[in-house]
């Protein structure tokens, strides 16, 4: 007998997943401000166990949650909440509506709150018996009585996050292949890649601890791949797809090679919205996270000069190939950077009022902004990484790889693709070296040598012996802007760490100037 799958309604599904949703690191915020709106709640392919859920929050943020109903228990990976035995159809007369009670959310549910448009169309009639209302589900399945269907239904069905379920992964792979969203590589055609992903789907595992996405590693595919499922969706271009594809076209090899991307179209009052739900790229195995790797060297007081010089050279190569792939942007003036520094200063003081007592820092900030205002027009902008730090790098015995091109997660989507000064990426990496040294207990001397090694490697790419004074002024200004942002972040989230950006501001603005 065919197994029956009943899905919560569009209203009830929000109630079911909210406790789980609020615990996810990728969810923007720790509470819901008003009830989300369901903007998409539909199957993926023909499998009745799978649905894609898209929620719209009060600020128009779109949240992507693939869901699966399957057999399991609370120990099942991706477990969200039980679909009670109370949620399955039963012969009339066995249970009253007062007993249709969900144990997890204390909400009274009825079969009005359940949907199954693809498998089990139902009609409900109510009868009265001794003053108690009963539900009489009517089944539109030929040849089967309600009791026969009920006896076949699993009472261990649970709701699962699709990224942890092979059921969803298989359907997602098939959907991408049918839509032509898998790109052939130099060695494999799209059909071969899809077949390899299907073979590896049953052993694929999500990475843990991610802050904005969910990445699933297909270790047993050939080649191994990483599928990044975007939890916060953006409409239009997705830099995590467009940038690697552009770099691949111009032959840059210091990134995981892009393989595929999946999309969804959502109906909207202003017309259909096309959103990228996932990107797929080569998985770089046997690699060290860049931040962890440099921290290990720093904690052992081992010099990182050679490694960071190579990373600097690789970063310059990235910027060169981004220019080839996407071309130049508009020109930018130092005045704009000065304005951004002022904005970050005001936000930092609001979050950390003690900064207003750091007169030496504030006076030096005024001098820096004056210098930037007088600098005039800067070189043309271009596409940049946009969220560059050691954690976006992988170190292997052969080379450095750079990944995660979607830009700063908290910036609006349209801003992430805007051209900027390459110096922004340089400043971001220098700040990351500073954090690696500070958290590892390395000396200021170690940190300064590490920073200089990165800069030497970067400017050696263009055969320049070192940065010009104007270039270093822009790099310093953008690093100061980043450090002011860090003051605000640490004050709000990690006050014990606030000394790291404060020490950096003193060093960048006061000591270096002196």
GROMACS .gro file of C-alpha atoms in nm:
model
  514
    1UNK     CA    1   0.000   0.000   0.000
    2UNK     CA    2   0.127   0.346  -0.090
    3UNK     CA    3   0.251   0.549   0.205
    4UNK     CA    4   0.063   0.872   0.273
    5UNK     CA    5   0.233   1.206   0.340
    6UNK     CA    6   0.030   1.493   0.482
    7UNK     CA    7   0.187   1.838   0.481
    8UNK     CA    8   0.101   2.114   0.729
    9UNK     CA    9  -0.088   2.403   0.572
   10UNK     CA   10   0.082   2.729   0.475
   11UNK     CA   11  -0.017   2.874   0.812
   12UNK     CA   12   0.067   2.573   1.026
   13UNK     CA   13   0.409   2.513   0.871
   14UNK     CA   14   0.532   2.842   1.020
   15UNK     CA   15   0.424   2.733   1.367
   16UNK     CA   16   0.592   2.397   1.322
   17UNK     CA   17   0.934   2.522   1.216
   18UNK     CA   18   0.966   2.846   1.418
   19UNK     CA   19   1.136   2.695   1.729
   20UNK     CA   20   1.391   2.523   1.504
   21UNK     CA   21   1.433   2.825   1.279
   22UNK     CA   22   1.525   3.058   1.565
   23UNK     CA   23   1.811   2.827   1.666
   24UNK     CA   24   1.983   2.834   1.326
   25UNK     CA   25   2.297   3.048   1.297
   26UNK     CA   26   2.209   3.139   0.940
   27UNK     CA   27   1.872   3.284   1.041
   28UNK     CA   28   1.899   3.668   1.041
   29UNK     CA   29   1.814   3.761   1.398
   30UNK     CA   30   1.711   3.561   1.700
   31UNK     CA   31   1.343   3.645   1.694
   32UNK     CA   32   1.062   3.693   1.449
   33UNK     CA   33   0.919   4.042   1.428
   34UNK     CA   34   0.566   3.959   1.318
   35UNK     CA   35   0.458   3.641   1.146
   36UNK     CA   36   0.649   3.562   0.825
   37UNK     CA   37   0.459   3.539   0.500
   38UNK     CA   38   0.477   3.219   0.298
   39UNK     CA   39   0.561   3.321  -0.058
   40UNK     CA   40   0.646   2.974  -0.193
   41UNK     CA   41   0.543   2.633  -0.064
   42UNK     CA   42   0.553   2.373  -0.336
   43UNK     CA   43   0.691   2.035  -0.432
   44UNK     CA   44   1.022   1.976  -0.608
   45UNK     CA   45   0.968   1.719  -0.880
   46UNK     CA   46   0.723   1.434  -0.831
   47UNK     CA   47   0.828   1.314  -0.486
   48UNK     CA   48   0.546   1.391  -0.236
   49UNK     CA   49   0.795   1.387   0.052
   50UNK     CA   50   0.965   1.711  -0.063
   51UNK     CA   51   0.865   2.076  -0.055
   52UNK     CA   52   1.049   2.403  -0.091
   53UNK     CA   53   0.944   2.669   0.158
   54UNK     CA   54   1.028   3.037   0.107
   55UNK     CA   55   0.935   3.279   0.386
   56UNK     CA   56   0.930   3.656   0.361
   57UNK     CA   57   1.018   3.837   0.684
   58UNK     CA   58   0.889   4.180   0.784
   59UNK     CA   59   1.191   4.351   0.622
   60UNK     CA   60   1.134   4.165   0.290
   61UNK     CA   61   1.417   3.920   0.359
   62UNK     CA   62   1.353   3.588   0.184
   63UNK     CA   63   1.440   3.271   0.378
   64UNK     CA   64   1.496   2.944   0.188
   65UNK     CA   65   1.407   2.617   0.366
   66UNK     CA   66   1.392   2.289   0.172
   67UNK     CA   67   1.182   2.037   0.367
   68UNK     CA   68   1.135   1.661   0.364
   69UNK     CA   69   0.883   1.436   0.537
   70UNK     CA   70   1.045   1.100   0.598
   71UNK     CA   71   1.078   0.822   0.851
   72UNK     CA   72   1.304   0.887   1.145
   73UNK     CA   73   1.336   1.005   1.501
   74UNK     CA   74   1.463   1.317   1.681
   75UNK     CA   75   1.817   1.179   1.638
   76UNK     CA   76   1.785   1.193   1.258
   77UNK     CA   77   2.019   1.453   1.099
   78UNK     CA   78   1.825   1.765   1.008
   79UNK     CA   79   1.537   1.681   1.245
   80UNK     CA   80   1.298   1.974   1.282
   81UNK     CA   81   0.983   1.849   1.452
   82UNK     CA   82   0.770   1.540   1.474
   83UNK     CA   83   0.464   1.503   1.259
   84UNK     CA   84   0.250   1.347   1.525
   85UNK     CA   85   0.049   1.034   1.483
   86UNK     CA   86  -0.232   1.282   1.554
   87UNK     CA   87  -0.156   1.430   1.212
   88UNK     CA   88  -0.250   1.120   1.011
   89UNK     CA   89  -0.601   1.044   0.885
   90UNK     CA   90  -0.794   0.797   1.101
   91UNK     CA   91  -1.131   0.630   1.077
   92UNK     CA   92  -1.411   0.854   1.197
   93UNK     CA   93  -1.516   0.818   1.559
   94UNK     CA   94  -1.177   0.725   1.707
   95UNK     CA   95  -1.069   1.070   1.825
   96UNK     CA   96  -1.232   1.400   1.906
   97UNK     CA   97  -1.110   1.740   1.797
   98UNK     CA   98  -1.010   1.822   2.155
   99UNK     CA   99  -0.737   1.557   2.125
  100UNK     CA  100  -0.583   1.703   1.808
  101UNK     CA  101  -0.310   1.868   2.012
  102UNK     CA  102   0.052   1.918   1.905
  103UNK     CA  103   0.288   1.851   2.199
  104UNK     CA  104   0.567   2.081   2.082
  105UNK     CA  105   0.390   2.411   2.023
  106UNK     CA  106   0.076   2.378   2.236
  107UNK     CA  107  -0.136   2.466   1.935
  108UNK     CA  108  -0.467   2.297   1.865
  109UNK     CA  109  -0.464   2.156   1.513
  110UNK     CA  110  -0.729   1.998   1.301
  111UNK     CA  111  -0.723   1.838   0.962
  112UNK     CA  112  -0.808   2.185   0.832
  113UNK     CA  113  -0.439   2.259   0.892
  114UNK     CA  114  -0.309   1.977   0.676
  115UNK     CA  115  -0.255   1.971   0.302
  116UNK     CA  116  -0.165   1.703   0.052
  117UNK     CA  117  -0.262   1.825  -0.294
  118UNK     CA  118  -0.055   1.567  -0.480
  119UNK     CA  119  -0.132   1.242  -0.297
  120UNK     CA  120  -0.446   1.250  -0.091
  121UNK     CA  121  -0.720   1.498  -0.178
  122UNK     CA  122  -0.953   1.502   0.123
  123UNK     CA  123  -1.295   1.632   0.212
  124UNK     CA  124  -1.404   1.668   0.570
  125UNK     CA  125  -1.748   1.625   0.722
  126UNK     CA  126  -1.838   1.670   1.085
  127UNK     CA  127  -2.099   1.478   1.281
  128UNK     CA  128  -2.220   1.523   1.636
  129UNK     CA  129  -2.221   1.242   1.888
  130UNK     CA  130  -2.313   1.326   2.244
  131UNK     CA  131  -2.214   1.686   2.182
  132UNK     CA  132  -1.858   1.603   2.065
  133UNK     CA  133  -1.752   1.692   1.711
  134UNK     CA  134  -1.576   1.422   1.514
  135UNK     CA  135  -1.379   1.453   1.191
  136UNK     CA  136  -1.465   1.223   0.902
  137UNK     CA  137  -1.189   1.238   0.642
  138UNK     CA  138  -1.314   1.119   0.305
  139UNK     CA  139  -1.048   0.956   0.089
  140UNK     CA  140  -1.042   0.992  -0.285
  141UNK     CA  141  -0.827   0.683  -0.331
  142UNK     CA  142  -1.008   0.409  -0.527
  143UNK     CA  143  -1.019   0.067  -0.373
  144UNK     CA  144  -0.892   0.167  -0.030
  145UNK     CA  145  -1.092   0.227   0.285
  146UNK     CA  146  -0.984   0.482   0.548
  147UNK     CA  147  -0.879   0.206   0.785
  148UNK     CA  148  -0.666   0.039   0.518
  149UNK     CA  149  -0.486   0.366   0.441
  150UNK     CA  150  -0.444   0.446   0.807
  151UNK     CA  151  -0.285   0.108   0.876
  152UNK     CA  152  -0.023   0.173   0.610
  153UNK     CA  153   0.082   0.514   0.737
  154UNK     CA  154   0.406   0.541   0.927
  155UNK     CA  155   0.377   0.683   1.275
  156UNK     CA  156   0.746   0.777   1.274
  157UNK     CA  157   0.727   1.042   1.003
  158UNK     CA  158   0.927   1.353   1.088
  159UNK     CA  159   1.003   1.686   0.930
  160UNK     CA  160   1.364   1.719   0.813
  161UNK     CA  161   1.580   2.004   0.685
  162UNK     CA  162   1.627   1.905   0.322
  163UNK     CA  163   1.998   1.986   0.317
  164UNK     CA  164   2.051   1.691   0.554
  165UNK     CA  165   1.831   1.451   0.356
  166UNK     CA  166   1.938   1.237   0.058
  167UNK     CA  167   1.572   1.238  -0.048
  168UNK     CA  168   1.590   1.610  -0.118
  169UNK     CA  169   1.942   1.601  -0.260
  170UNK     CA  170   1.847   1.344  -0.524
  171UNK     CA  171   1.543   1.547  -0.632
  172UNK     CA  172   1.747   1.869  -0.637
  173UNK     CA  173   2.016   1.712  -0.859
  174UNK     CA  174   1.754   1.579  -1.100
  175UNK     CA  175   1.583   1.917  -1.116
  176UNK     CA  176   1.910   2.096  -1.197
  177UNK     CA  177   1.992   1.847  -1.472
  178UNK     CA  178   1.647   1.874  -1.629
  179UNK     CA  179   1.669   2.254  -1.628
  180UNK     CA  180   2.017   2.256  -1.782
  181UNK     CA  181   2.174   2.417  -1.477
  182UNK     CA  182   2.476   2.185  -1.458
  183UNK     CA  183   2.777   2.303  -1.660
  184UNK     CA  184   3.010   2.061  -1.834
  185UNK     CA  185   3.375   2.086  -1.731
  186UNK     CA  186   3.694   2.016  -1.920
  187UNK     CA  187   3.672   1.651  -1.820
  188UNK     CA  188   3.303   1.574  -1.755
  189UNK     CA  189   2.975   1.646  -1.927
  190UNK     CA  190   2.666   1.755  -1.734
  191UNK     CA  191   2.506   1.409  -1.739
  192UNK     CA  192   2.819   1.248  -1.594
  193UNK     CA  193   2.838   1.510  -1.319
  194UNK     CA  194   2.472   1.456  -1.230
  195UNK     CA  195   2.522   1.081  -1.221
  196UNK     CA  196   2.825   1.121  -0.994
  197UNK     CA  197   2.631   1.349  -0.758
  198UNK     CA  198   2.344   1.100  -0.738
  199UNK     CA  199   2.588   0.822  -0.643
  200UNK     CA  200   2.734   1.042  -0.368
  201UNK     CA  201   2.409   1.191  -0.235
  202UNK     CA  202   2.343   0.918   0.023
  203UNK     CA  203   2.672   0.993   0.200
  204UNK     CA  204   2.676   1.371   0.153
  205UNK     CA  205   2.713   1.567   0.476
  206UNK     CA  206   2.642   1.931   0.569
  207UNK     CA  207   2.919   2.133   0.724
  208UNK     CA  208   2.847   2.261   1.073
  209UNK     CA  209   2.869   2.608   1.222
  210UNK     CA  210   2.809   2.818   0.911
  211UNK     CA  211   2.669   3.163   0.975
  212UNK     CA  212   2.482   3.247   0.657
  213UNK     CA  213   2.446   2.937   0.438
  214UNK     CA  214   2.446   2.559   0.453
  215UNK     CA  215   2.719   2.380   0.259
  216UNK     CA  216   2.680   2.010   0.179
  217UNK     CA  217   2.993   1.815   0.085
  218UNK     CA  218   2.963   1.532  -0.168
  219UNK     CA  219   3.283   1.352  -0.070
  220UNK     CA  220   3.215   1.043  -0.280
  221UNK     CA  221   3.142   1.220  -0.610
  222UNK     CA  222   3.410   1.251  -0.874
  223UNK     CA  223   3.533   1.513  -0.850
  224UNK     CA  224   3.424   1.586  -0.491
  225UNK     CA  225   3.200   1.892  -0.480
  226UNK     CA  226   3.056   2.140  -0.231
  227UNK     CA  227   2.696   2.256  -0.270
  228UNK     CA  228   2.625   2.585  -0.094
  229UNK     CA  229   2.254   2.630  -0.022
  230UNK     CA  230   2.170   2.997   0.029
  231UNK     CA  231   1.940   3.048   0.326
  232UNK     CA  232   1.883   3.419   0.264
  233UNK     CA  233   1.785   3.457  -0.100
  234UNK     CA  234   1.858   3.754  -0.321
  235UNK     CA  235   1.680   3.847  -0.640
  236UNK     CA  236   1.877   3.902  -0.956
  237UNK     CA  237   2.250   3.832  -0.981
  238UNK     CA  238   2.421   3.609  -0.726
  239UNK     CA  239   2.792   3.702  -0.691
  240UNK     CA  240   2.877   3.356  -0.558
  241UNK     CA  241   2.778   3.220  -0.900
  242UNK     CA  242   2.861   3.507  -1.136
  243UNK     CA  243   3.211   3.584  -1.007
  244UNK     CA  244   3.351   3.227  -1.019
  245UNK     CA  245   3.192   3.175  -1.363
  246UNK     CA  246   3.354   3.497  -1.486
  247UNK     CA  247   3.692   3.402  -1.340
  248UNK     CA  248   3.668   3.057  -1.495
  249UNK     CA  249   3.611   3.214  -1.837
  250UNK     CA  250   3.940   3.403  -1.811
  251UNK     CA  251   4.129   3.099  -1.685
  252UNK     CA  252   4.188   3.179  -1.317
  253UNK     CA  253   4.262   2.858  -1.128
  254UNK     CA  254   4.298   2.970  -0.766
  255UNK     CA  255   3.936   2.899  -0.673
  256UNK     CA  256   3.710   2.594  -0.649
  257UNK     CA  257   3.594   2.540  -1.007
  258UNK     CA  258   3.222   2.629  -1.051
  259UNK     CA  259   2.998   2.343  -1.165
  260UNK     CA  260   2.629   2.427  -1.125
  261UNK     CA  261   2.368   2.656  -0.976
  262UNK     CA  262   1.999   2.609  -0.898
  263UNK     CA  263   1.729   2.874  -0.926
  264UNK     CA  264   1.368   2.925  -0.825
  265UNK     CA  265   1.107   3.167  -0.961
  266UNK     CA  266   0.868   3.322  -0.713
  267UNK     CA  267   0.546   3.494  -0.815
  268UNK     CA  268   0.523   3.854  -0.699
  269UNK     CA  269   0.295   4.154  -0.744
  270UNK     CA  270   0.564   4.331  -0.947
  271UNK     CA  271   0.635   4.025  -1.160
  272UNK     CA  272   0.827   3.699  -1.113
  273UNK     CA  273   1.137   3.703  -0.894
  274UNK     CA  274   1.423   3.472  -0.993
  275UNK     CA  275   1.645   3.370  -0.702
  276UNK     CA  276   1.952   3.151  -0.688
  277UNK     CA  277   1.901   2.881  -0.423
  278UNK     CA  278   2.239   2.705  -0.439
  279UNK     CA  279   2.579   2.703  -0.606
  280UNK     CA  280   2.794   2.397  -0.670
  281UNK     CA  281   3.170   2.399  -0.705
  282UNK     CA  282   3.468   2.170  -0.678
  283UNK     CA  283   3.554   2.072  -0.321
  284UNK     CA  284   3.918   2.136  -0.229
  285UNK     CA  285   4.008   1.842  -0.010
  286UNK     CA  286   4.310   1.817   0.220
  287UNK     CA  287   4.322   2.193   0.263
  288UNK     CA  288   4.364   2.410   0.572
  289UNK     CA  289   4.133   2.698   0.654
  290UNK     CA  290   4.348   3.006   0.601
  291UNK     CA  291   4.275   3.164   0.937
  292UNK     CA  292   4.341   2.840   1.129
  293UNK     CA  293   4.662   2.784   0.934
  294UNK     CA  294   4.806   3.131   1.005
  295UNK     CA  295   4.693   3.109   1.368
  296UNK     CA  296   4.890   2.784   1.408
  297UNK     CA  297   5.202   2.949   1.271
  298UNK     CA  298   5.147   3.252   1.493
  299UNK     CA  299   5.090   3.046   1.808
  300UNK     CA  300   5.416   2.856   1.743
  301UNK     CA  301   5.590   3.186   1.667
  302UNK     CA  302   5.683   3.048   1.324
  303UNK     CA  303   5.726   3.311   1.052
  304UNK     CA  304   5.451   3.320   0.793
  305UNK     CA  305   5.645   3.536   0.550
  306UNK     CA  306   5.664   3.293   0.259
  307UNK     CA  307   5.304   3.182   0.290
  308UNK     CA  308   5.161   3.533   0.314
  309UNK     CA  309   5.381   3.664   0.034
  310UNK     CA  310   5.233   3.395  -0.191
  311UNK     CA  311   4.882   3.484  -0.072
  312UNK     CA  312   4.949   3.850  -0.152
  313UNK     CA  313   5.060   3.755  -0.503
  314UNK     CA  314   4.749   3.536  -0.543
  315UNK     CA  315   4.526   3.824  -0.430
  316UNK     CA  316   4.679   4.058  -0.687
  317UNK     CA  317   4.624   3.790  -0.950
  318UNK     CA  318   4.258   3.770  -0.842
  319UNK     CA  319   4.213   4.145  -0.892
  320UNK     CA  320   4.385   4.131  -1.231
  321UNK     CA  321   4.155   3.853  -1.352
  322UNK     CA  322   3.845   4.021  -1.208
  323UNK     CA  323   3.932   4.326  -1.416
  324UNK     CA  324   3.970   4.106  -1.725
  325UNK     CA  325   3.641   3.927  -1.657
  326UNK     CA  326   3.421   4.224  -1.565
  327UNK     CA  327   3.603   4.538  -1.678
  328UNK     CA  328   3.652   4.866  -1.495
  329UNK     CA  329   3.387   5.053  -1.299
  330UNK     CA  330   3.346   5.421  -1.229
  331UNK     CA  331   3.605   5.642  -1.069
  332UNK     CA  332   3.592   5.708  -0.695
  333UNK     CA  333   3.720   6.001  -0.496
  334UNK     CA  334   3.888   6.010  -0.158
  335UNK     CA  335   3.596   6.223  -0.039
  336UNK     CA  336   3.363   5.923  -0.058
  337UNK     CA  337   3.597   5.712   0.156
  338UNK     CA  338   3.623   5.996   0.408
  339UNK     CA  339   3.244   6.009   0.432
  340UNK     CA  340   3.228   5.634   0.495
  341UNK     CA  341   3.488   5.665   0.769
  342UNK     CA  342   3.283   5.936   0.939
  343UNK     CA  343   2.973   5.714   0.926
  344UNK     CA  344   3.160   5.422   1.080
  345UNK     CA  345   3.310   5.650   1.347
  346UNK     CA  346   2.967   5.771   1.454
  347UNK     CA  347   2.828   5.416   1.463
  348UNK     CA  348   3.130   5.295   1.662
  349UNK     CA  349   3.092   5.573   1.920
  350UNK     CA  350   2.721   5.496   1.956
  351UNK     CA  351   2.794   5.128   2.020
  352UNK     CA  352   3.103   5.193   2.236
  353UNK     CA  353   3.075   5.537   2.404
  354UNK     CA  354   3.423   5.503   2.562
  355UNK     CA  355   3.567   5.559   2.215
  356UNK     CA  356   3.475   5.928   2.253
  357UNK     CA  357   3.740   5.952   2.528
  358UNK     CA  358   4.015   5.828   2.292
  359UNK     CA  359   4.115   6.180   2.191
  360UNK     CA  360   4.434   6.075   2.014
  361UNK     CA  361   4.238   5.835   1.789
  362UNK     CA  362   3.963   6.086   1.712
  363UNK     CA  363   4.207   6.366   1.632
  364UNK     CA  364   4.405   6.138   1.405
  365UNK     CA  365   4.081   6.035   1.236
  366UNK     CA  366   4.013   6.400   1.154
  367UNK     CA  367   4.359   6.430   0.998
  368UNK     CA  368   4.307   6.112   0.798
  369UNK     CA  369   3.974   6.234   0.661
  370UNK     CA  370   4.135   6.565   0.565
  371UNK     CA  371   4.407   6.377   0.377
  372UNK     CA  372   4.147   6.165   0.195
  373UNK     CA  373   3.944   6.473   0.101
  374UNK     CA  374   4.259   6.626  -0.049
  375UNK     CA  375   4.359   6.308  -0.233
  376UNK     CA  376   4.120   6.372  -0.518
  377UNK     CA  377   4.026   6.111  -0.776
  378UNK     CA  378   4.132   5.752  -0.716
  379UNK     CA  379   4.198   5.485  -0.980
  380UNK     CA  380   3.889   5.334  -1.140
  381UNK     CA  381   3.691   5.087  -0.936
  382UNK     CA  382   3.646   4.724  -1.035
  383UNK     CA  383   3.484   4.404  -0.918
  384UNK     CA  384   3.645   4.288  -0.593
  385UNK     CA  385   3.597   3.999  -0.352
  386UNK     CA  386   3.408   4.221  -0.110
  387UNK     CA  387   3.444   4.016   0.210
  388UNK     CA  388   3.808   3.918   0.202
  389UNK     CA  389   3.979   3.767   0.505
  390UNK     CA  390   4.188   3.462   0.588
  391UNK     CA  391   3.877   3.253   0.650
  392UNK     CA  392   3.789   3.295   0.281
  393UNK     CA  393   4.116   3.129   0.182
  394UNK     CA  394   4.229   2.768   0.173
  395UNK     CA  395   4.594   2.664   0.198
  396UNK     CA  396   4.725   2.348   0.036
  397UNK     CA  397   5.077   2.220  -0.024
  398UNK     CA  398   5.046   2.344  -0.384
  399UNK     CA  399   4.869   2.681  -0.370
  400UNK     CA  400   4.628   2.918  -0.203
  401UNK     CA  401   4.264   2.904  -0.306
  402UNK     CA  402   4.017   3.189  -0.260
  403UNK     CA  403   3.647   3.120  -0.215
  404UNK     CA  404   3.312   3.269  -0.103
  405UNK     CA  405   3.251   3.553  -0.348
  406UNK     CA  406   2.902   3.650  -0.234
  407UNK     CA  407   3.022   3.960  -0.048
  408UNK     CA  408   2.940   4.077   0.303
  409UNK     CA  409   2.623   3.892   0.407
  410UNK     CA  410   2.477   4.195   0.587
  411UNK     CA  411   2.510   4.428   0.288
  412UNK     CA  412   2.210   4.461   0.053
  413UNK     CA  413   2.238   4.231  -0.247
  414UNK     CA  414   2.272   4.510  -0.503
  415UNK     CA  415   2.567   4.659  -0.311
  416UNK     CA  416   2.765   4.334  -0.310
  417UNK     CA  417   2.818   4.346  -0.685
  418UNK     CA  418   2.916   4.713  -0.702
  419UNK     CA  419   3.273   4.785  -0.817
  420UNK     CA  420   3.507   4.910  -0.546
  421UNK     CA  421   3.873   4.981  -0.481
  422UNK     CA  422   4.091   4.664  -0.474
  423UNK     CA  423   4.245   4.819  -0.164
  424UNK     CA  424   3.928   4.719   0.022
  425UNK     CA  425   4.026   4.352  -0.011
  426UNK     CA  426   4.384   4.430   0.090
  427UNK     CA  427   4.261   4.609   0.402
  428UNK     CA  428   4.029   4.320   0.490
  429UNK     CA  429   4.314   4.069   0.474
  430UNK     CA  430   4.543   4.290   0.682
  431UNK     CA  431   4.274   4.314   0.949
  432UNK     CA  432   4.244   3.934   0.941
  433UNK     CA  433   4.618   3.893   0.995
  434UNK     CA  434   4.588   4.128   1.291
  435UNK     CA  435   4.311   3.913   1.441
  436UNK     CA  436   4.511   3.594   1.382
  437UNK     CA  437   4.809   3.740   1.564
  438UNK     CA  438   4.602   3.880   1.852
  439UNK     CA  439   4.403   3.563   1.914
  440UNK     CA  440   4.719   3.347   1.895
  441UNK     CA  441   4.929   3.556   2.131
  442UNK     CA  442   5.184   3.652   1.865
  443UNK     CA  443   5.400   3.959   1.914
  444UNK     CA  444   5.351   4.293   1.741
  445UNK     CA  445   5.679   4.224   1.557
  446UNK     CA  446   5.542   3.894   1.421
  447UNK     CA  447   5.224   4.068   1.310
  448UNK     CA  448   5.407   4.352   1.137
  449UNK     CA  449   5.632   4.112   0.946
  450UNK     CA  450   5.330   3.905   0.842
  451UNK     CA  451   5.143   4.211   0.719
  452UNK     CA  452   5.444   4.336   0.526
  453UNK     CA  453   5.493   3.995   0.364
  454UNK     CA  454   5.137   4.005   0.230
  455UNK     CA  455   5.186   4.357   0.095
  456UNK     CA  456   5.520   4.264  -0.063
  457UNK     CA  457   5.361   3.970  -0.239
  458UNK     CA  458   5.068   4.178  -0.359
  459UNK     CA  459   5.272   4.456  -0.516
  460UNK     CA  460   5.532   4.219  -0.661
  461UNK     CA  461   5.261   4.096  -0.901
  462UNK     CA  462   5.286   4.421  -1.095
  463UNK     CA  463   5.666   4.434  -1.057
  464UNK     CA  464   5.634   4.724  -0.814
  465UNK     CA  465   5.882   4.714  -0.531
  466UNK     CA  466   5.627   4.860  -0.292
  467UNK     CA  467   5.303   5.055  -0.272
  468UNK     CA  468   5.307   5.424  -0.350
  469UNK     CA  469   5.232   5.669  -0.072
  470UNK     CA  470   4.887   5.736  -0.222
  471UNK     CA  471   4.813   5.363  -0.237
  472UNK     CA  472   4.917   5.313   0.124
  473UNK     CA  473   4.703   5.607   0.232
  474UNK     CA  474   4.395   5.447   0.073
  475UNK     CA  475   4.478   5.106   0.222
  476UNK     CA  476   4.521   5.262   0.567
  477UNK     CA  477   4.195   5.453   0.534
  478UNK     CA  478   4.002   5.142   0.437
  479UNK     CA  479   4.165   4.943   0.717
  480UNK     CA  480   4.066   5.213   0.964
  481UNK     CA  481   3.709   5.202   0.831
  482UNK     CA  482   3.709   4.824   0.884
  483UNK     CA  483   3.854   4.858   1.236
  484UNK     CA  484   3.580   5.106   1.329
  485UNK     CA  485   3.323   4.855   1.211
  486UNK     CA  486   3.498   4.594   1.429
  487UNK     CA  487   3.472   4.823   1.733
  488UNK     CA  488   3.097   4.835   1.683
  489UNK     CA  489   3.072   4.458   1.625
  490UNK     CA  490   3.285   4.363   1.925
  491UNK     CA  491   3.104   4.608   2.153
  492UNK     CA  492   2.773   4.449   2.064
  493UNK     CA  493   2.874   4.082   2.044
  494UNK     CA  494   3.219   4.013   2.196
  495UNK     CA  495   3.314   4.292   2.437
  496UNK     CA  496   3.616   4.096   2.562
  497UNK     CA  497   3.765   4.129   2.212
  498UNK     CA  498   3.722   4.502   2.169
  499UNK     CA  499   4.086   4.564   2.251
  500UNK     CA  500   4.184   4.412   1.913
  501UNK     CA  501   4.032   4.683   1.690
  502UNK     CA  502   4.113   4.957   1.945
  503UNK     CA  503   4.480   4.857   1.945
  504UNK     CA  504   4.472   4.854   1.567
  505UNK     CA  505   4.329   5.207   1.553
  506UNK     CA  506   4.600   5.333   1.789
  507UNK     CA  507   4.869   5.166   1.580
  508UNK     CA  508   4.731   5.277   1.242
  509UNK     CA  509   4.638   5.632   1.338
  510UNK     CA  510   4.864   5.735   1.623
  511UNK     CA  511   5.181   5.527   1.645
  512UNK     CA  512   5.246   5.497   1.271
  513UNK     CA  513   5.185   5.869   1.223
  514UNK     CA  514   5.415   5.952   1.513
   0.00000   0.00000   0.00000
